[in-house]
């Protein structure tokens, strides 16, 4: 595994904790995002522990980058305090679990093992945040798509997002125009703008991409709720 944390003392502590564990080993550490990307490429760890609050490092973008490099790698996010927006962003970015740094050593090891067994892991306070968010949102697909895109650094206007969501649903230009009270020409202009953003003019591929994002986001939220209630 790789530990990404700006506090060397914490990384050393994790290594000391695992020294007698036969099924786990720290193969490399990093103190910032740039170093983490280089070390990840060099060592290809199957589990990455990431401190979400590192200075001068966008942990969310780091999670996205690692997951895009290797979809099978497991990422367990560590947080010192419950920042709701940051925690939710980490989940959408692809984190397999979020736990508080104050966990004792054996509990942290248990969380790491659970993640490696394809379980989604959240500590108690993080779980409460997710339940609150899920109940508030009621799996609003448009908002799920919006957050999934934002977590990939893609920002659409409200109207572009409306059109993108309906594209994902397979709605024709004429029906999009009717639903949004726009002319078909205006809808085509919005679609052209969206094509530019994603550097494609293939409607079928773009729709598949949007659907993939939606499916992953919905699965993450539903799995989170099941694990919390389990």
XYZ file of C-alpha atoms in Angstrom:
230
model
C 0.000 0.000 0.000
C 0.950 3.657 -0.311
C 0.408 6.302 2.371
C -0.112 9.882 1.186
C 0.141 12.281 4.123
C 2.108 15.466 4.732
C 2.802 14.353 8.308
C 5.762 11.977 8.203
C 5.006 10.922 11.770
C 1.651 9.495 10.669
C 3.202 7.600 7.742
C 5.859 6.192 10.064
C 3.138 5.178 12.498
C 1.224 3.260 9.831
C 4.410 1.460 8.782
C 5.148 0.536 12.394
C 1.562 -0.640 12.844
C 1.813 -3.021 9.888
C 5.310 -4.330 10.516
C 3.991 -7.593 12.000
C 1.037 -7.972 9.627
C 1.650 -10.588 6.969
C -1.133 -9.407 4.649
C -0.183 -5.709 4.540
C 2.918 -3.699 3.801
C 3.681 -0.046 3.093
C 5.703 -0.044 -0.134
C 6.021 3.739 -0.487
C 4.880 7.067 0.957
C 4.274 10.555 -0.399
C 3.776 13.958 1.200
C 1.972 15.745 -1.648
C -0.054 15.106 -4.796
C 2.803 15.392 -7.301
C 4.967 12.943 -5.380
C 1.983 10.624 -4.907
C 1.374 10.380 -8.658
C 5.032 9.555 -9.324
C 5.191 6.992 -6.511
C 1.915 5.407 -7.591
C 3.214 4.898 -11.125
C 6.482 3.473 -9.821
C 5.093 1.066 -7.212
C 1.510 0.331 -8.394
C 0.129 -0.293 -4.856
C -3.238 -2.010 -4.527
C -4.346 0.253 -1.653
C -3.757 3.985 -1.135
C -4.363 5.872 2.120
C -4.862 9.582 1.427
C -5.116 12.431 3.937
C -7.806 14.688 2.470
C -6.559 17.833 4.238
C -2.980 18.117 2.941
C -1.810 21.698 2.235
C -0.899 22.532 -1.374
C -2.572 19.334 -2.567
C -6.006 18.875 -4.131
C -6.839 15.469 -2.665
C -10.023 15.163 -4.740
C -8.152 15.587 -8.035
C -5.533 13.153 -6.773
C -8.211 10.531 -6.091
C -9.684 11.025 -9.573
C -6.234 10.779 -11.186
C -5.346 7.567 -9.349
C -8.710 5.946 -10.122
C -8.433 6.907 -13.791
C -4.941 5.382 -13.862
C -6.126 2.151 -12.235
C -9.827 1.572 -11.605
C -9.057 -1.477 -9.443
C -6.920 0.315 -6.870
C -8.607 0.838 -3.506
C -8.531 4.284 -1.908
C -9.201 4.878 1.771
C -9.491 8.559 2.667
C -8.394 9.853 6.054
C -9.910 13.009 7.527
C -9.180 14.895 10.738
C -12.601 16.548 10.871
C -15.974 16.117 9.201
C -16.011 18.598 6.310
C -19.300 17.590 4.645
C -18.627 18.914 1.147
C -15.106 17.515 1.021
C -16.194 14.077 2.226
C -19.022 13.867 -0.322
C -16.645 15.065 -3.058
C -14.187 12.301 -2.117
C -16.898 9.662 -2.474
C -17.934 10.971 -5.886
C -14.292 11.100 -6.944
C -14.032 7.349 -6.335
C -12.908 6.845 -2.739
C -13.747 3.378 -1.411
C -14.044 4.604 2.144
C -13.645 7.607 4.426
C -12.537 7.264 8.028
C -11.519 9.650 10.774
C -7.814 9.857 11.531
C -8.484 9.478 15.244
C -9.347 5.766 14.797
C -7.175 3.442 16.834
C -4.634 1.320 14.985
C -6.515 -1.971 14.968
C -9.705 -0.292 13.775
C -7.788 1.347 10.919
C -6.332 -2.021 9.914
C -9.832 -3.536 9.968
C -11.055 -0.740 7.684
C -8.182 -1.322 5.266
C -8.910 -5.043 5.133
C -12.618 -4.389 4.544
C -11.841 -2.047 1.651
C -9.551 -4.682 0.122
C -12.483 -7.109 0.281
C -14.534 -4.730 -1.901
C -16.509 -3.275 0.987
C -17.300 0.439 1.272
C -16.184 1.734 4.654
C -17.257 4.861 6.557
C -16.591 5.745 10.177
C -19.573 6.702 12.343
C -19.526 10.489 11.942
C -18.862 10.229 8.204
C -21.753 7.766 7.901
C -24.105 10.239 9.564
C -23.138 12.916 7.044
C -23.825 10.572 4.128
C -27.210 9.501 5.479
C -28.146 13.174 5.868
C -27.055 14.011 2.344
C -28.778 10.997 0.795
C -32.065 11.740 2.522
C -31.861 15.394 1.504
C -31.021 14.693 -2.109
C -33.312 11.717 -2.744
C -31.008 10.595 -5.531
C -31.655 13.618 -7.780
C -30.115 12.363 -11.037
C -29.475 15.831 -12.451
C -27.592 16.848 -9.317
C -25.712 13.547 -9.269
C -24.517 14.223 -12.823
C -23.556 17.776 -11.876
C -21.439 16.673 -8.920
C -19.833 13.834 -10.869
C -18.787 16.305 -13.576
C -17.540 18.890 -11.067
C -15.388 16.259 -9.414
C -13.728 15.815 -12.795
C -13.157 19.535 -13.174
C -16.026 20.012 -15.660
C -18.416 22.878 -14.960
C -21.585 23.323 -17.014
C -24.060 26.190 -16.801
C -27.476 25.358 -15.348
C -29.069 25.223 -18.795
C -26.210 23.155 -20.250
C -26.633 20.765 -17.341
C -30.377 20.501 -18.068
C -29.608 19.608 -21.684
C -26.771 17.223 -20.720
C -29.041 15.363 -18.308
C -31.743 14.966 -20.954
C -29.090 13.821 -23.433
C -28.105 11.156 -20.918
C -31.751 10.102 -20.747
C -31.843 9.662 -24.537
C -34.302 12.496 -25.151
C -34.475 13.883 -28.709
C -33.688 17.516 -29.519
C -37.359 18.213 -30.185
C -38.444 16.787 -26.836
C -35.606 18.572 -25.017
C -36.868 21.818 -26.542
C -40.434 21.060 -25.417
C -39.415 20.136 -21.882
C -37.173 23.175 -21.389
C -39.426 25.603 -23.301
C -36.668 26.364 -25.803
C -36.474 26.405 -29.581
C -34.806 23.448 -31.290
C -32.160 25.846 -32.615
C -31.296 26.956 -29.089
C -31.089 23.332 -27.962
C -28.704 22.585 -30.850
C -26.540 25.522 -29.764
C -26.375 24.176 -26.203
C -25.499 20.718 -27.504
C -22.725 22.186 -29.678
C -21.342 23.951 -26.606
C -21.448 20.684 -24.645
C -19.691 18.882 -27.507
C -16.954 21.512 -27.365
C -16.524 21.060 -23.632
C -16.067 17.307 -24.033
C -14.166 17.599 -27.326
C -16.490 15.273 -29.192
C -19.398 15.441 -31.620
C -20.508 11.865 -31.023
C -23.874 11.983 -29.266
C -23.923 8.232 -28.608
C -20.517 8.243 -26.901
C -21.366 11.313 -24.837
C -24.647 9.790 -23.722
C -22.825 6.588 -22.705
C -20.303 8.645 -20.729
C -23.044 10.553 -18.884
C -24.907 7.310 -18.141
C -21.728 5.722 -16.786
C -21.201 8.681 -14.436
C -24.816 8.541 -13.278
C -24.747 4.803 -12.700
C -21.564 5.006 -10.640
C -22.851 7.955 -8.605
C -26.168 6.251 -7.861
C -24.453 3.001 -6.937
C -22.085 4.834 -4.588
C -24.967 6.566 -2.797
C -27.094 3.431 -2.507
C -24.138 1.317 -1.327
C -23.269 4.001 1.199
C -26.770 3.896 2.643
C -26.822 0.077 2.785
C -23.453 -0.097 4.536
C -24.498 2.595 7.005
C -27.696 0.758 7.865
C -26.022 -2.659 7.952
